[in-house]
Amino acid sequence: MTTFSDIKQLVLKNNPNADTTMLELAYDFAVKAHAGQKRLDGTDYIQHSLETAYTLAHMNLDLSTVIAGLLHDVPEDTPITLEEVAKEFGPEVGKLVKGITKLSKLKYRGLERYAENLRKMFVAMAEDVRVVLIKLADRLHNLSTLSALPPVKQQRIARETLEIYAPIANRLGIGELKGQLEDLAFKYVYPEEYAWVVKTSTSRMEDQISYSQDLIKEVIKLLEKNNIAYNSVHGRVKHHYSLYKKLLRKDMDISKVYDLVALRVIVPDVAACYQALGAVHSRWKPMTGRIKDYIAQPKPNGYRSLHTTVFCDQGRIVEFQIRDQQMHDNAEYGIAAHWKFKDSSKAQLSIPPEQLKWIKELLDWQKEITDNDQYLKALTIDIFQNRIFVFTPKGDVIDLPEEATPVDFAYHIHSDIGNHCSGARINEKIAPLETKLLSGDLVEIIVDKNRGGPSEDWLKFIKTNQAKNHIKSYYKKKRRNFLNIFSRTKE
Ligand code: MN
């Protein structure tokens, strides 16, 4: 169980200059506010506030966010008001606690509320992503104490986690939190599948963990022999839910999963990543087609790393993940990594704008869709489906949903390019407009300035709402003009 001093130590470890006076005041304030309250599992309520704040401190977030984590349930569950919290701890903490209080009023009841929850979540996220990070930390602890709740509530919370919170954590690039949320929810939502995955993988995992302990020593020797500096070499055990999803794609055959235990090599800089990759390949033969350079071509959520699968001794097959410290922090904490050691007043500014662009785009089109059923369908495609990344001829990376076509690509670049697109070259070969793009494709749109406009047939195969909306509004306008001309001719 986490104590206040654990949090304080962690905050000081991350930032030795942090002024922890406010943190202590917030703890005393929360203790008093929640005095006498118990959670359903019998623990003191303050324990929940401590665990939430600890997760946030562990993600290396700024002090205001950790303080807001301690206070996040005060206005909702005690007589103390938001105004009092803001008066005591200042406008920034006040704003964060207000955001989280608004979100906690949402309950998952049927389609209507579900859609409404998502809308509010994205509005909160666009206002200040930290609100959603607090919500994720709060959910993580609620899941770990889920067994104390009645089964109906367990199902609701676990399902909502798999459907909403984990995908959001993934989209924000917080790999570690996403994995933990999914694993905790997995056993409630799919108990039989969970039991099966545990049974199928445990002995294999244990065997690979013990093998990788020897391998780690050998890798360290290899790096030292080649004069390659490293920060750490460690094993990473695959999360159960992520393993389950992979098994679904591999005919449920666990021998086809090579990264049950992957070896992570963390080095100081990009050059050392490639040197380490070279050293690994000179020692063990790489498997064809399994070398992935996510440094040169990052994943849409910003993930960067070198991956390779090699044949080790005794017929072992091992995946290596090689990255520098910054890439590693980004992979574990995603968007949260940008608050690291920054003072809170500059926190918002330090997020690269492209990481938040998709949230803004989402807000734009969600205003236009009033039908909840349609909204959820659209959202499933735009956010919760896997993303691919493709390249423009200039080498810019464009992030699209899976199965997107050159027409989606064209509208993503500009509506004029979409409206006048007459063909496409994919990897320098002419390809039909309905071709499904794949990650890594180089896409060039052939524009015909004389083209009248988009074809309504495109609506049958395009994926993004952006493209659909542009085509629909083009035709709406055209019909209006036609009617105008028509009525004029009649006169
Ligand atoms: Mn809470």
Short mmCIF file of C-alpha atoms and ligand atoms in Angstrom, two decimals:
data_model
loop_
_atom_site.label_atom_id
_atom_site.label_comp_id
_atom_site.label_asym_id
_atom_site.label_seq_id
_atom_site.Cartn_x
_atom_site.Cartn_y
_atom_site.Cartn_z
CA MET A 1 0.00 0.00 0.00
CA THR A 2 1.25 3.40 -0.98
CA THR A 3 1.98 5.97 1.71
CA PHE A 4 2.24 9.73 1.41
CA SER A 5 5.97 9.56 1.93
CA ASP A 6 6.28 7.20 -1.09
CA ILE A 7 4.68 9.90 -3.24
CA LYS A 8 6.81 12.66 -1.81
CA GLN A 9 9.99 10.66 -2.37
CA LEU A 10 9.01 9.87 -5.94
CA VAL A 11 8.22 13.52 -6.70
CA LEU A 12 11.61 14.56 -5.29
CA LYS A 13 13.39 11.81 -7.18
CA ASN A 14 11.87 13.04 -10.45
CA ASN A 15 12.49 16.67 -9.62
CA PRO A 16 14.86 17.37 -6.72
CA ASN A 17 13.88 21.07 -6.75
CA ALA A 18 10.15 20.48 -6.37
CA ASP A 19 8.55 22.50 -3.58
CA THR A 20 6.53 19.86 -1.75
CA THR A 21 4.80 22.21 0.73
CA MET A 22 1.62 22.32 -1.37
CA LEU A 23 1.75 18.56 -1.78
CA GLU A 24 1.78 18.11 2.00
CA LEU A 25 -1.06 20.61 2.44
CA ALA A 26 -3.08 18.75 -0.19
CA TYR A 27 -2.54 15.47 1.59
CA ASP A 28 -3.68 16.90 4.96
CA PHE A 29 -6.66 18.52 3.24
CA ALA A 30 -7.70 15.24 1.58
CA VAL A 31 -7.24 13.24 4.79
CA LYS A 32 -9.56 15.62 6.66
CA ALA A 33 -12.10 15.76 3.84
CA HIS A 34 -12.36 11.97 3.48
CA ALA A 35 -12.07 11.27 7.25
CA GLY A 36 -14.23 8.32 8.26
CA GLN A 37 -15.04 7.32 4.65
CA LYS A 38 -14.39 3.73 3.64
CA ARG A 39 -14.14 2.11 0.21
CA LEU A 40 -16.20 -1.00 -0.54
CA ASP A 41 -13.13 -3.18 -0.02
CA GLY A 42 -12.92 -1.91 3.58
CA THR A 43 -9.88 0.34 3.18
CA ASP A 44 -9.83 4.03 4.11
CA TYR A 45 -10.96 6.26 1.27
CA ILE A 46 -7.69 8.22 1.37
CA GLN A 47 -5.89 5.10 0.14
CA HIS A 48 -7.62 5.55 -3.23
CA SER A 49 -6.44 9.17 -3.43
CA LEU A 50 -2.89 8.08 -2.56
CA GLU A 51 -2.78 5.32 -5.18
CA THR A 52 -4.13 7.68 -7.87
CA ALA A 53 -1.56 10.37 -7.01
CA TYR A 54 1.21 7.77 -6.91
CA THR A 55 0.43 6.58 -10.45
CA LEU A 56 0.57 10.19 -11.64
CA ALA A 57 3.88 10.81 -9.86
CA HIS A 58 5.19 7.58 -11.38
CA MET A 59 4.30 8.93 -14.82
CA ASN A 60 6.54 11.85 -13.94
CA LEU A 61 3.76 14.38 -14.18
CA ASP A 62 4.03 17.91 -12.81
CA LEU A 63 3.22 18.77 -9.20
CA SER A 64 -0.20 20.32 -9.94
CA THR A 65 -1.37 17.06 -11.48
CA VAL A 66 -0.14 14.97 -8.54
CA ILE A 67 -1.88 17.38 -6.13
CA ALA A 68 -5.07 17.19 -8.20
CA GLY A 69 -4.75 13.40 -7.98
CA LEU A 70 -4.83 13.59 -4.18
CA LEU A 71 -7.85 15.89 -4.28
CA HIS A 72 -9.72 14.41 -7.23
CA ASP A 73 -12.69 12.97 -5.29
CA VAL A 74 -13.02 15.74 -2.71
CA PRO A 75 -15.77 17.86 -4.35
CA GLU A 76 -17.61 14.76 -5.60
CA ASP A 77 -17.65 12.75 -2.38
CA THR A 78 -17.32 15.24 0.50
CA PRO A 79 -19.14 18.47 1.53
CA ILE A 80 -16.14 20.55 0.42
CA THR A 81 -16.83 22.49 -2.78
CA LEU A 82 -14.76 23.05 -5.90
CA GLU A 83 -14.52 26.73 -5.03
CA GLU A 84 -12.87 25.90 -1.70
CA VAL A 85 -10.36 23.60 -3.42
CA ALA A 86 -9.52 26.35 -5.94
CA LYS A 87 -9.21 28.94 -3.17
CA GLU A 88 -6.86 26.71 -1.17
CA PHE A 89 -4.70 25.37 -4.02
CA GLY A 90 -4.92 27.95 -6.78
CA PRO A 91 -6.63 28.13 -10.18
CA GLU A 92 -4.57 25.46 -11.92
CA VAL A 93 -5.23 22.68 -9.42
CA GLY A 94 -8.81 23.99 -9.23
CA LYS A 95 -9.23 23.63 -12.97
CA LEU A 96 -7.89 20.07 -12.99
CA VAL A 97 -10.12 18.97 -10.10
CA LYS A 98 -13.10 20.64 -11.78
CA GLY A 99 -12.39 18.74 -15.00
CA ILE A 100 -12.20 15.41 -13.21
CA THR A 101 -15.35 16.13 -11.19
CA LYS A 102 -17.25 16.84 -14.40
CA LEU A 103 -16.06 13.55 -15.86
CA SER A 104 -16.88 11.52 -12.75
CA LYS A 105 -20.53 12.57 -12.98
CA LEU A 106 -20.80 10.52 -16.15
CA LYS A 107 -22.19 7.06 -15.81
CA TYR A 108 -22.14 4.34 -18.42
CA ARG A 109 -25.79 3.58 -19.08
CA GLY A 110 -26.82 2.47 -22.53
CA LEU A 111 -25.91 3.93 -25.86
CA GLU A 112 -27.05 7.50 -25.18
CA ARG A 113 -24.93 7.96 -22.11
CA TYR A 114 -22.03 6.10 -23.64
CA ALA A 115 -21.83 8.49 -26.56
CA GLU A 116 -22.30 11.42 -24.23
CA ASN A 117 -19.43 10.20 -22.03
CA LEU A 118 -17.11 10.00 -24.97
CA ARG A 119 -17.97 13.46 -26.16
CA LYS A 120 -17.29 14.93 -22.73
CA MET A 121 -14.09 12.96 -22.43
CA PHE A 122 -12.76 14.44 -25.65
CA VAL A 123 -13.84 17.94 -24.73
CA ALA A 124 -11.97 17.56 -21.42
CA MET A 125 -8.98 16.15 -23.23
CA ALA A 126 -8.82 19.10 -25.63
CA GLU A 127 -9.06 21.54 -22.72
CA ASP A 128 -6.29 19.91 -20.70
CA VAL A 129 -5.02 16.39 -21.37
CA ARG A 130 -3.94 16.08 -17.74
CA VAL A 131 -7.60 15.73 -16.70
CA VAL A 132 -7.83 12.54 -18.70
CA LEU A 133 -4.52 11.30 -17.30
CA ILE A 134 -5.94 11.72 -13.77
CA LYS A 135 -9.04 9.85 -14.89
CA LEU A 136 -6.88 6.99 -16.20
CA ALA A 137 -4.90 6.79 -12.95
CA ASP A 138 -8.17 6.85 -10.96
CA ARG A 139 -9.56 4.05 -13.14
CA LEU A 140 -6.41 1.96 -12.68
CA HIS A 141 -6.88 1.86 -8.92
CA ASN A 142 -10.64 1.31 -9.17
CA LEU A 143 -9.94 -1.73 -11.34
CA SER A 144 -7.47 -3.18 -8.89
CA THR A 145 -10.16 -3.13 -6.19
CA LEU A 146 -12.98 -4.25 -8.48
CA SER A 147 -13.55 -7.59 -6.74
CA ALA A 148 -15.26 -5.74 -3.85
CA LEU A 149 -18.01 -4.47 -6.15
CA PRO A 150 -21.26 -6.21 -7.16
CA PRO A 151 -20.89 -8.22 -10.44
CA VAL A 152 -23.07 -5.84 -12.48
CA LYS A 153 -20.79 -2.93 -11.61
CA GLN A 154 -17.67 -5.02 -12.22
CA GLN A 155 -18.88 -5.74 -15.75
CA ARG A 156 -19.76 -2.14 -16.48
CA ILE A 157 -16.44 -0.75 -15.27
CA ALA A 158 -14.30 -3.46 -16.87
CA ARG A 159 -16.10 -3.20 -20.22
CA GLU A 160 -15.90 0.56 -20.24
CA THR A 161 -12.17 0.23 -19.59
CA LEU A 162 -11.59 -2.01 -22.59
CA GLU A 163 -13.85 0.05 -24.84
CA ILE A 164 -12.97 3.60 -23.84
CA TYR A 165 -10.10 4.09 -21.43
CA ALA A 166 -7.52 1.65 -22.78
CA PRO A 167 -7.93 2.87 -26.40
CA ILE A 168 -7.54 6.45 -25.20
CA ALA A 169 -4.39 5.52 -23.25
CA ASN A 170 -3.12 3.83 -26.39
CA ARG A 171 -3.89 6.84 -28.57
CA LEU A 172 -2.06 9.04 -26.07
CA GLY A 173 0.89 6.65 -26.37
CA ILE A 174 0.92 5.59 -22.70
CA GLY A 175 1.82 1.96 -23.38
CA GLU A 176 2.45 0.90 -19.81
CA LEU A 177 -0.84 2.23 -18.44
CA LYS A 178 -2.80 0.84 -21.37
CA GLY A 179 -1.37 -2.64 -20.72
CA GLN A 180 -2.19 -2.50 -17.01
CA LEU A 181 -5.74 -1.25 -17.59
CA GLU A 182 -6.41 -3.97 -20.15
CA ASP A 183 -5.03 -6.79 -18.03
CA LEU A 184 -7.08 -5.78 -14.99
CA ALA A 185 -10.27 -5.53 -17.07
CA PHE A 186 -9.60 -8.65 -19.17
CA LYS A 187 -10.36 -11.18 -16.45
CA TYR A 188 -13.76 -9.61 -15.72
CA VAL A 189 -14.92 -9.14 -19.30
CA TYR A 190 -13.60 -12.44 -20.75
CA PRO A 191 -13.01 -14.72 -17.73
CA GLU A 192 -12.72 -17.96 -19.74
CA GLU A 193 -10.36 -16.51 -22.32
CA TYR A 194 -8.30 -14.95 -19.54
CA ALA A 195 -7.96 -18.30 -17.75
CA TRP A 196 -7.00 -19.96 -21.03
CA VAL A 197 -4.30 -17.37 -21.83
CA VAL A 198 -2.82 -17.67 -18.34
CA LYS A 199 -2.82 -21.47 -18.52
CA THR A 200 -1.32 -21.55 -22.02
CA SER A 201 1.39 -18.97 -21.47
CA THR A 202 2.62 -19.29 -17.86
CA SER A 203 5.15 -22.10 -18.11
CA ARG A 204 6.42 -20.81 -21.43
CA MET A 205 6.80 -17.33 -20.01
CA GLU A 206 8.64 -18.58 -16.94
CA ASP A 207 11.00 -20.58 -19.12
CA GLN A 208 11.69 -17.56 -21.33
CA ILE A 209 12.18 -15.25 -18.36
CA SER A 210 14.86 -17.55 -16.97
CA TYR A 211 16.50 -17.87 -20.40
CA SER A 212 16.49 -14.08 -20.87
CA GLN A 213 18.33 -13.59 -17.57
CA ASP A 214 21.36 -15.34 -19.07
CA LEU A 215 20.85 -13.59 -22.37
CA ILE A 216 20.85 -10.15 -20.69
CA LYS A 217 24.33 -10.86 -19.28
CA GLU A 218 25.51 -11.89 -22.72
CA VAL A 219 24.05 -8.76 -24.36
CA ILE A 220 25.77 -6.54 -21.78
CA LYS A 221 29.10 -8.24 -22.56
CA LEU A 222 28.46 -7.81 -26.28
CA LEU A 223 27.75 -4.07 -25.88
CA GLU A 224 30.83 -3.57 -23.71
CA LYS A 225 33.03 -5.47 -26.14
CA ASN A 226 31.83 -3.13 -28.92
CA ASN A 227 32.19 0.01 -26.77
CA ILE A 228 28.50 0.82 -27.01
CA ALA A 229 27.17 2.79 -24.03
CA TYR A 230 23.84 1.61 -22.58
CA ASN A 231 21.45 2.78 -19.87
CA SER A 232 19.83 -0.56 -19.17
CA VAL A 233 19.16 -4.01 -20.62
CA HIS A 234 16.03 -5.69 -19.31
CA GLY A 235 13.30 -8.17 -20.20
CA ARG A 236 9.72 -7.12 -20.94
CA VAL A 237 6.94 -9.67 -20.38
CA LYS A 238 3.97 -9.33 -22.70
CA HIS A 239 0.69 -8.29 -21.08
CA HIS A 240 -2.02 -10.97 -21.06
CA TYR A 241 -4.63 -9.03 -23.00
CA SER A 242 -2.18 -7.97 -25.65
CA LEU A 243 -1.04 -11.60 -25.93
CA TYR A 244 -4.67 -12.69 -26.28
CA LYS A 245 -5.25 -10.25 -29.14
CA LYS A 246 -2.06 -11.43 -30.85
CA LEU A 247 -3.09 -15.08 -30.46
CA LEU A 248 -6.39 -14.32 -32.19
CA ARG A 249 -4.32 -13.23 -35.20
CA LYS A 250 -1.96 -16.25 -35.00
CA ASP A 251 -4.48 -19.14 -35.02
CA MET A 252 -4.18 -19.30 -31.21
CA ASP A 253 -0.73 -20.85 -31.71
CA ILE A 254 1.60 -19.55 -28.99
CA SER A 255 4.71 -20.87 -30.73
CA LYS A 256 4.14 -18.17 -33.37
CA VAL A 257 4.45 -15.38 -30.78
CA TYR A 258 8.09 -14.30 -30.61
CA ASP A 259 7.80 -11.46 -28.14
CA LEU A 260 6.32 -13.24 -25.12
CA VAL A 261 9.44 -11.98 -23.38
CA ALA A 262 11.24 -9.30 -25.37
CA LEU A 263 14.65 -7.93 -24.59
CA ARG A 264 14.87 -4.17 -24.20
CA VAL A 265 18.13 -2.39 -24.77
CA ILE A 266 18.02 1.26 -23.69
CA VAL A 267 20.93 3.36 -24.92
CA PRO A 268 21.85 7.07 -24.61
CA ASP A 269 21.18 8.26 -28.17
CA VAL A 270 19.94 7.42 -31.68
CA ALA A 271 23.41 6.57 -33.04
CA ALA A 272 23.88 4.02 -30.26
CA CYS A 273 20.53 2.42 -31.22
CA TYR A 274 21.85 1.53 -34.66
CA GLN A 275 25.24 0.47 -33.27
CA ALA A 276 23.52 -1.85 -30.82
CA LEU A 277 21.36 -3.25 -33.63
CA GLY A 278 24.50 -3.93 -35.67
CA ALA A 279 26.17 -5.66 -32.74
CA VAL A 280 23.12 -7.87 -32.10
CA HIS A 281 22.95 -8.83 -35.79
CA SER A 282 26.64 -9.65 -35.94
CA ARG A 283 26.22 -12.03 -33.02
CA TRP A 284 22.82 -13.60 -33.90
CA LYS A 285 21.21 -14.06 -37.30
CA PRO A 286 18.11 -11.88 -37.79
CA MET A 287 14.85 -13.37 -39.02
CA THR A 288 13.87 -12.11 -42.49
CA GLY A 289 11.19 -9.45 -42.57
CA ARG A 290 11.24 -8.83 -38.83
CA ILE A 291 13.59 -5.85 -38.69
CA LYS A 292 11.45 -2.77 -38.05
CA ASP A 293 12.80 0.75 -37.96
CA TYR A 294 10.22 2.75 -36.04
CA ILE A 295 12.84 5.44 -35.52
CA ALA A 296 12.89 6.38 -39.20
CA GLN A 297 9.16 5.60 -39.51
CA PRO A 298 7.41 6.17 -36.15
CA LYS A 299 4.02 4.60 -35.46
CA PRO A 300 1.02 6.97 -35.62
CA ASN A 301 0.92 7.31 -31.83
CA GLY A 302 4.52 8.49 -31.90
CA TYR A 303 6.15 5.19 -30.87
CA ARG A 304 9.82 5.00 -31.83
CA SER A 305 12.18 2.04 -31.45
CA LEU A 306 14.18 -0.50 -33.46
CA HIS A 307 12.72 -4.01 -33.41
CA THR A 308 14.42 -7.16 -34.60
CA THR A 309 13.83 -10.86 -34.07
CA VAL A 310 16.95 -13.02 -33.97
CA PHE A 311 17.83 -16.73 -33.76
CA CYS A 312 19.66 -17.18 -30.46
CA ASP A 313 21.49 -20.27 -29.26
CA GLN A 314 19.63 -23.53 -28.55
CA GLY A 315 17.06 -22.70 -31.25
CA ARG A 316 15.64 -19.81 -29.22
CA ILE A 317 13.93 -16.97 -31.06
CA VAL A 318 14.06 -13.61 -29.27
CA GLU A 319 12.71 -10.15 -30.10
CA PHE A 320 14.95 -7.18 -29.30
CA GLN A 321 13.60 -3.66 -28.81
CA ILE A 322 16.33 -1.06 -29.00
CA ARG A 323 15.70 2.62 -28.20
CA ASP A 324 17.17 5.62 -26.49
CA GLN A 325 16.01 6.86 -23.09
CA GLN A 326 13.74 9.55 -24.47
CA MET A 327 12.02 7.11 -26.84
CA HIS A 328 11.63 4.71 -23.95
CA ASP A 329 10.04 7.33 -21.68
CA ASN A 330 7.72 8.33 -24.52
CA ALA A 331 6.71 4.72 -25.10
CA GLU A 332 5.93 4.15 -21.43
CA TYR A 333 4.36 7.50 -20.59
CA GLY A 334 3.40 8.90 -24.01
CA ILE A 335 1.99 12.35 -23.87
CA ALA A 336 2.64 12.42 -20.13
CA ALA A 337 6.39 12.33 -20.78
CA HIS A 338 6.19 15.89 -22.03
CA TRP A 339 5.54 17.23 -18.56
CA LYS A 340 8.69 15.72 -17.22
CA PHE A 341 10.68 18.23 -15.15
CA LYS A 342 8.74 21.08 -16.69
CA ASP A 343 7.17 23.66 -14.47
CA SER A 344 3.44 23.48 -14.63
CA SER A 345 2.79 26.89 -16.15
CA LYS A 346 4.58 25.76 -19.29
CA ALA A 347 3.15 22.27 -19.24
CA GLN A 348 0.52 22.84 -21.91
CA LEU A 349 2.99 24.45 -24.27
CA SER A 350 5.46 21.60 -24.17
CA ILE A 351 3.22 19.11 -25.97
CA PRO A 352 4.11 18.80 -29.65
CA PRO A 353 1.04 20.14 -31.46
CA GLU A 354 0.84 17.16 -33.83
CA GLN A 355 0.20 14.88 -30.84
CA LEU A 356 -2.95 16.81 -30.06
CA LYS A 357 -4.11 17.50 -33.60
CA TRP A 358 -6.31 14.44 -33.74
CA ILE A 359 -8.18 15.53 -30.61
CA LYS A 360 -8.94 18.90 -32.18
CA GLU A 361 -10.07 17.28 -35.44
CA LEU A 362 -12.30 14.95 -33.50
CA LEU A 363 -13.94 17.86 -31.70
CA ASP A 364 -14.60 19.62 -35.00
CA TRP A 365 -16.54 16.82 -36.56
CA GLN A 366 -18.24 15.59 -33.42
CA LYS A 367 -20.08 18.92 -33.26
CA GLU A 368 -21.70 18.09 -36.57
CA ILE A 369 -22.91 14.59 -35.79
CA THR A 370 -26.04 14.64 -33.64
CA ASP A 371 -27.13 11.04 -34.07
CA ASN A 372 -25.48 9.00 -31.28
CA ASP A 373 -25.50 5.72 -33.15
CA GLN A 374 -23.75 7.31 -36.10
CA TYR A 375 -21.35 9.09 -33.78
CA LEU A 376 -20.22 5.84 -32.16
CA LYS A 377 -19.74 4.14 -35.52
CA ALA A 378 -17.67 7.03 -36.77
CA LEU A 379 -15.65 7.13 -33.59
CA THR A 380 -14.93 3.43 -33.77
CA ILE A 381 -13.35 3.98 -37.14
CA ASP A 382 -11.53 7.23 -36.42
CA ILE A 383 -10.12 6.57 -32.98
CA PHE A 384 -10.55 3.06 -31.80
CA GLN A 385 -9.48 1.26 -34.90
CA ASN A 386 -5.85 0.64 -35.61
CA ARG A 387 -4.09 3.37 -37.49
CA ILE A 388 -1.72 3.14 -40.42
CA PHE A 389 0.89 5.67 -41.41
CA VAL A 390 1.71 6.54 -45.00
CA PHE A 391 4.04 9.02 -46.62
CA THR A 392 3.63 12.01 -48.91
CA PRO A 393 6.15 12.42 -51.76
CA LYS A 394 7.93 14.97 -49.52
CA GLY A 395 8.31 12.34 -46.80
CA ASP A 396 5.69 13.73 -44.38
CA VAL A 397 3.91 11.09 -42.33
CA ILE A 398 0.12 11.00 -42.56
CA ASP A 399 -1.85 9.03 -40.00
CA LEU A 400 -5.08 7.36 -41.22
CA PRO A 401 -7.43 4.62 -40.02
CA GLU A 402 -6.81 1.08 -41.27
CA GLU A 403 -8.23 0.38 -44.76
CA ALA A 404 -8.11 4.05 -45.70
CA THR A 405 -7.80 4.72 -49.45
CA PRO A 406 -5.97 7.30 -51.62
CA VAL A 407 -9.18 9.39 -51.55
CA ASP A 408 -9.02 9.57 -47.74
CA PHE A 409 -5.38 10.53 -48.07
CA ALA A 410 -6.20 13.26 -50.59
CA TYR A 411 -8.90 14.83 -48.38
CA HIS A 412 -6.58 14.65 -45.41
CA ILE A 413 -4.08 16.80 -47.31
CA HIS A 414 -6.63 19.35 -48.54
CA SER A 415 -10.28 19.39 -49.63
CA ASP A 416 -9.27 20.82 -53.04
CA ILE A 417 -6.92 17.91 -53.63
CA GLY A 418 -9.70 15.53 -52.63
CA ASN A 419 -12.27 17.18 -54.88
CA HIS A 420 -9.93 17.15 -57.89
CA CYS A 421 -8.22 13.83 -57.36
CA SER A 422 -8.32 11.69 -60.48
CA GLY A 423 -5.82 8.94 -59.71
CA ALA A 424 -3.08 7.81 -57.40
CA ARG A 425 0.41 6.42 -57.46
CA ILE A 426 1.22 4.07 -54.59
CA ASN A 427 4.90 3.30 -54.22
CA GLU A 428 5.38 4.89 -57.65
CA LYS A 429 2.85 2.62 -59.39
CA ILE A 430 -0.54 3.74 -60.66
CA ALA A 431 -3.23 2.24 -58.42
CA PRO A 432 -7.07 2.41 -58.31
CA LEU A 433 -8.56 5.00 -55.95
CA GLU A 434 -10.29 2.32 -53.90
CA THR A 435 -6.98 0.55 -53.04
CA LYS A 436 -6.60 -0.05 -49.31
CA LEU A 437 -3.42 1.67 -48.17
CA LEU A 438 -0.84 -0.12 -46.04
CA SER A 439 1.53 1.29 -43.45
CA GLY A 440 4.67 2.61 -45.06
CA ASP A 441 3.09 3.24 -48.50
CA LEU A 442 4.33 6.26 -50.40
CA VAL A 443 1.23 7.94 -51.81
CA GLU A 444 1.02 10.54 -54.53
CA ILE A 445 -2.29 11.98 -55.71
CA ILE A 446 -2.79 12.79 -59.38
CA VAL A 447 -4.80 15.99 -59.54
CA ASP A 448 -6.93 16.99 -62.51
CA LYS A 449 -7.73 20.70 -62.28
CA ASN A 450 -10.48 20.30 -64.90
CA ARG A 451 -12.27 17.67 -62.93
CA GLY A 452 -15.79 18.81 -61.98
CA GLY A 453 -15.71 17.42 -58.46
CA PRO A 454 -15.67 14.23 -56.39
CA SER A 455 -17.57 11.10 -57.39
CA GLU A 456 -20.45 10.02 -55.18
CA ASP A 457 -19.28 6.42 -55.71
CA TRP A 458 -16.26 7.16 -53.54
CA LEU A 459 -18.58 7.16 -50.52
CA LYS A 460 -18.82 3.37 -50.95
CA PHE A 461 -15.17 2.75 -50.11
CA ILE A 462 -13.71 5.70 -48.23
CA LYS A 463 -13.08 5.36 -44.49
CA THR A 464 -12.59 8.76 -42.89
CA ASN A 465 -15.37 11.08 -41.81
CA GLN A 466 -13.31 13.97 -43.04
CA ALA A 467 -13.55 12.73 -46.64
CA LYS A 468 -17.22 11.72 -46.29
CA ASN A 469 -18.20 15.12 -44.94
CA HIS A 470 -16.41 16.97 -47.73
CA ILE A 471 -18.08 14.89 -50.46
CA LYS A 472 -21.53 15.14 -48.89
CA SER A 473 -21.27 18.89 -48.47
CA TYR A 474 -20.02 19.23 -52.07
CA TYR A 475 -23.15 17.46 -53.32
CA LYS A 476 -25.45 19.35 -51.00
CA LYS A 477 -24.09 22.61 -52.39
CA LYS A 478 -24.33 21.35 -55.95
CA ARG A 479 -27.98 20.32 -55.54
CA ARG A 480 -28.77 23.69 -54.06
CA ASN A 481 -27.18 25.43 -57.04
CA PHE A 482 -29.02 23.12 -59.41
CA LEU A 483 -32.34 23.93 -57.77
CA ASN A 484 -31.53 27.62 -58.00
CA ILE A 485 -30.79 27.37 -61.70
CA PHE A 486 -33.83 25.17 -62.20
CA SER A 487 -36.19 27.58 -60.53
CA ARG A 488 -34.72 30.46 -62.44
CA THR A 489 -35.25 28.68 -65.77
CA LYS A 490 -38.83 28.04 -64.81
CA GLU A 491 -39.59 31.69 -64.35
MN MN B 1 -11.57 8.36 -7.74
#
